[in-house]
Amino acid sequence: MVQVVEIYNIMIKGYKPYNPNQIYLFPPAPQDWLPKEHLVYFISDLVDHLDLTVIHKVYEKGIKGQPPYHPVLMTKI
């Protein structure tokens, strides 16, 4: 009789990199295209102050697949 042993490779999953100040997407810097009073800055600041613990807990449970995008990035989108 052959005995089958399963080994689970469990790793803590992180997030894909997220840097709101990155300068290599559309323009050299997003601030070059948007005025200082633009609504996007208000939304960005608002989301930065939200409590996203519930979303983080859901992501922490998942161990399969690629790392997800950061919840702050997805909420801002």
XYZ file of N, CA, C and O in Angstrom:
308
model
N 0.838 -1.163 0.000
C 0.000 0.000 0.000
C 0.897 1.244 0.000
O 1.873 1.321 0.719
N 0.535 2.220 -0.836
C 1.286 3.468 -0.939
C 0.623 4.508 -0.049
O -0.581 4.715 -0.091
N 1.444 5.185 0.749
C 0.916 6.229 1.629
C 1.159 7.579 0.966
O 2.266 7.886 0.540
N 0.123 8.384 0.861
C 0.229 9.697 0.236
C 0.319 10.743 1.335
O -0.491 10.780 2.248
N 1.324 11.596 1.232
C 1.511 12.663 2.206
C 1.395 13.982 1.469
O 2.080 14.207 0.480
N 0.513 14.835 1.925
C 0.367 16.147 1.309
C 1.084 17.178 2.163
O 0.960 17.186 3.384
N 1.823 18.022 1.516
C 2.530 19.095 2.208
C 1.970 20.407 1.695
O 1.935 20.654 0.502
N 1.535 21.244 2.598
C 0.988 22.539 2.227
C 2.038 23.600 2.480
O 2.537 23.744 3.577
N 2.357 24.310 1.437
C 3.320 25.399 1.548
C 2.534 26.662 1.875
O 1.980 27.299 1.006
N 2.466 26.996 3.142
C 1.683 28.143 3.574
C 2.627 29.320 3.790
O 3.575 29.232 4.556
N 2.344 30.399 3.090
C 3.146 31.614 3.209
C 2.219 32.770 3.510
O 1.068 32.774 3.104
N 2.728 33.738 4.206
C 1.948 34.941 4.449
C 1.945 35.759 3.161
O 2.995 36.058 2.597
N 0.762 36.077 2.707
C 0.626 36.804 1.448
C 0.725 38.299 1.706
O 0.125 38.811 2.627
N 1.480 38.988 0.896
C 1.576 40.443 0.987
C 0.728 41.081 -0.085
O -0.153 40.454 -0.661
N 1.004 42.322 -0.369
C 0.291 43.053 -1.407
C 1.244 43.368 -2.548
O 2.452 43.427 -2.367
N 0.684 43.593 -3.724
C 1.492 44.086 -4.829
C 1.976 45.482 -4.445
O 1.313 46.182 -3.676
N 3.116 45.897 -4.960
C 3.637 47.217 -4.569
C 2.648 48.342 -4.858
O 1.969 48.342 -5.880
N 2.582 49.290 -3.943
C 1.711 50.452 -4.095
C 2.472 51.668 -3.608
O 2.900 51.733 -2.471
N 2.665 52.609 -4.501
C 3.357 53.844 -4.162
C 2.604 54.990 -4.818
O 2.730 55.209 -6.023
N 1.799 55.741 -4.058
C 1.005 56.813 -4.661
C 1.855 57.946 -5.215
O 1.362 58.774 -5.974
N 3.117 57.997 -4.888
C 4.001 59.058 -5.386
C 4.894 58.588 -6.524
O 5.882 59.247 -6.852
N 4.571 57.445 -7.119
C 5.401 56.959 -8.221
C 5.364 57.945 -9.376
O 4.367 58.608 -9.610
N 6.448 58.029 -10.089
C 6.537 59.047 -11.140
C 6.657 58.455 -12.535
O 6.933 59.160 -13.472
N 6.413 57.162 -12.700
C 6.619 56.570 -14.014
C 5.341 56.115 -14.704
O 5.393 55.477 -15.724
N 4.169 56.434 -14.174
C 2.950 56.124 -14.906
C 2.701 57.206 -15.949
O 3.627 57.697 -16.558
N 1.522 57.636 -16.148
C 1.153 58.491 -17.280
C 2.063 59.699 -17.511
O 2.852 59.675 -18.435
N 2.001 60.745 -16.716
C 2.958 61.844 -16.895
C 4.197 61.568 -16.033
O 4.195 60.634 -15.251
N 5.237 62.376 -16.158
C 6.384 62.188 -15.269
C 5.959 62.228 -13.794
O 6.504 61.519 -12.979
N 4.970 63.019 -13.465
C 4.374 63.038 -12.124
C 2.920 63.471 -12.275
O 2.641 64.430 -12.986
N 1.975 62.770 -11.637
C 0.557 63.145 -11.773
C 0.289 64.595 -11.388
O -0.595 65.235 -11.937
N 1.075 65.119 -10.472
C 0.890 66.509 -10.041
C 1.144 67.492 -11.186
O 0.697 68.633 -11.143
N 1.856 67.059 -12.228
C 2.109 67.919 -13.388
C 0.839 68.167 -14.201
O 0.753 69.133 -14.941
N -0.137 67.270 -14.111
C -1.349 67.387 -14.916
C -2.542 67.913 -14.138
O -3.518 68.364 -14.731
N -2.486 67.807 -12.824
C -3.661 68.174 -12.029
C -3.373 69.392 -11.158
O -2.323 69.474 -10.526
N -4.312 70.333 -11.105
C -4.116 71.486 -10.225
C -4.188 71.059 -8.751
O -4.760 70.024 -8.422
N -3.633 71.874 -7.874
C -3.577 71.544 -6.447
C -4.961 71.380 -5.822
O -5.123 70.668 -4.851
N -5.989 72.044 -6.385
C -7.336 71.977 -5.819
C -8.164 70.836 -6.396
O -9.359 70.743 -6.131
N -7.594 69.983 -7.211
C -8.364 68.933 -7.879
C -8.993 67.980 -6.863
O -8.423 67.687 -5.813
N -10.189 67.479 -7.204
C -10.943 66.578 -6.337
C -10.175 65.297 -6.011
O -10.336 64.717 -4.932
N -9.336 64.857 -6.901
C -8.602 63.607 -6.681
C -7.736 63.658 -5.420
O -7.577 62.664 -4.725
N -7.206 64.807 -5.083
C -6.385 64.936 -3.878
C -7.241 64.810 -2.616
O -6.815 64.221 -1.622
N -8.447 65.356 -2.663
C -9.369 65.217 -1.534
C -9.721 63.752 -1.323
O -9.686 63.238 -0.198
N -10.064 63.051 -2.412
C -10.424 61.634 -2.319
C -9.243 60.821 -1.795
O -9.399 59.960 -0.932
N -8.064 61.099 -2.292
C -6.871 60.390 -1.842
C -6.651 60.583 -0.346
O -6.397 59.621 0.388
N -6.754 61.820 0.126
C -6.584 62.091 1.556
C -7.682 61.417 2.389
O -7.408 60.890 3.469
N -8.900 61.445 1.883
C -10.013 60.827 2.589
C -9.781 59.326 2.757
O -9.909 58.778 3.853
N -9.426 58.647 1.679
C -9.202 57.202 1.732
C -8.024 56.871 2.646
O -8.052 55.867 3.361
N -7.007 57.714 2.657
C -5.859 57.477 3.541
C -6.261 57.451 5.011
O -5.555 56.863 5.833
N -7.389 58.077 5.349
C -7.831 58.131 6.740
C -8.944 57.126 7.060
O -9.430 57.092 8.179
N -9.344 56.319 6.093
C -10.385 55.321 6.337
C -9.805 54.117 7.083
O -8.642 53.772 6.909
N -10.646 53.474 7.872
C -10.258 52.242 8.551
C -10.612 51.067 7.638
O -11.782 50.728 7.488
N -9.620 50.474 7.028
C -9.839 49.375 6.087
C -9.469 48.024 6.710
O -9.150 47.073 6.011
N -9.544 47.925 8.032
C -9.152 46.700 8.730
C -9.961 45.491 8.273
O -9.415 44.410 8.152
N -11.235 45.677 8.024
C -12.081 44.560 7.599
C -11.585 43.995 6.269
O -11.507 42.786 6.082
N -11.221 44.866 5.353
C -10.706 44.418 4.049
C -9.373 43.706 4.239
O -9.128 42.652 3.642
N -8.503 44.246 5.077
C -7.210 43.601 5.336
C -7.396 42.197 5.910
O -6.682 41.270 5.529
N -8.361 42.021 6.793
C -8.602 40.708 7.400
C -9.029 39.685 6.355
O -8.638 38.529 6.419
N -9.832 40.102 5.394
C -10.264 39.192 4.327
C -9.062 38.769 3.490
O -8.890 37.593 3.163
N -8.196 39.728 3.146
C -7.015 39.415 2.346
C -6.046 38.510 3.104
O -5.391 37.665 2.519
N -5.939 38.678 4.421
C -5.012 37.877 5.212
C -5.397 36.405 5.219
O -4.542 35.541 5.356
N -6.682 36.101 5.058
C -7.149 34.715 5.064
C -6.770 33.982 3.781
O -6.612 32.777 3.784
N -6.652 34.703 2.678
C -6.360 34.067 1.399
C -4.897 33.676 1.295
O -4.009 34.464 1.579
N -4.649 32.433 0.890
C -3.262 31.990 0.742
C -2.959 31.543 -0.689
O -1.837 31.205 -0.995
N -3.949 31.533 -1.543
C -3.740 31.079 -2.917
C -3.613 32.264 -3.868
O -4.141 33.337 -3.615
N -2.938 32.019 -4.973
C -2.880 33.012 -6.036
C -1.825 34.079 -5.829
O -1.016 34.036 -4.916
N -1.868 35.040 -6.725
C -0.929 36.155 -6.695
C -1.301 37.133 -5.583
O -2.437 37.174 -5.144
N -0.338 37.947 -5.155
C -0.667 38.953 -4.149
C -1.712 39.932 -4.703
O -1.649 40.297 -5.871
N -2.663 40.333 -3.885
C -3.683 41.277 -4.357
C -3.125 42.696 -4.410
O -2.069 42.983 -3.851
N -3.844 43.565 -5.081
C -3.504 44.984 -5.038
C -3.839 45.512 -3.651
O -4.743 45.001 -2.990
N -3.138 46.517 -3.216
C -3.352 47.068 -1.890
C -4.761 47.638 -1.780
O -5.244 48.305 -2.703
N -5.458 47.377 -0.669
C -6.828 47.883 -0.505
C -6.954 49.405 -0.611
O -7.964 49.904 -1.083
N -5.940 50.142 -0.196
C -5.993 51.605 -0.317
C -6.030 52.000 -1.797
O -6.825 52.842 -2.216
N -5.202 51.363 -2.594
C -5.191 51.649 -4.035
C -6.542 51.324 -4.647
O -7.113 52.144 -5.384
N -7.094 50.150 -4.341
C -8.366 49.753 -4.935
C -9.512 50.651 -4.468
O -10.423 50.941 -5.236
N -9.477 51.110 -3.232
C -10.522 52.007 -2.744
C -10.437 53.362 -3.418
O -11.449 53.970 -3.753
N -9.228 53.829 -3.663
C -9.072 55.124 -4.352
C -9.555 55.060 -5.790
O -10.115 56.006 -6.308
N -9.359 53.924 -6.412
C -9.821 53.773 -7.789
C -11.326 53.776 -7.815
O -11.971 54.386 -8.606
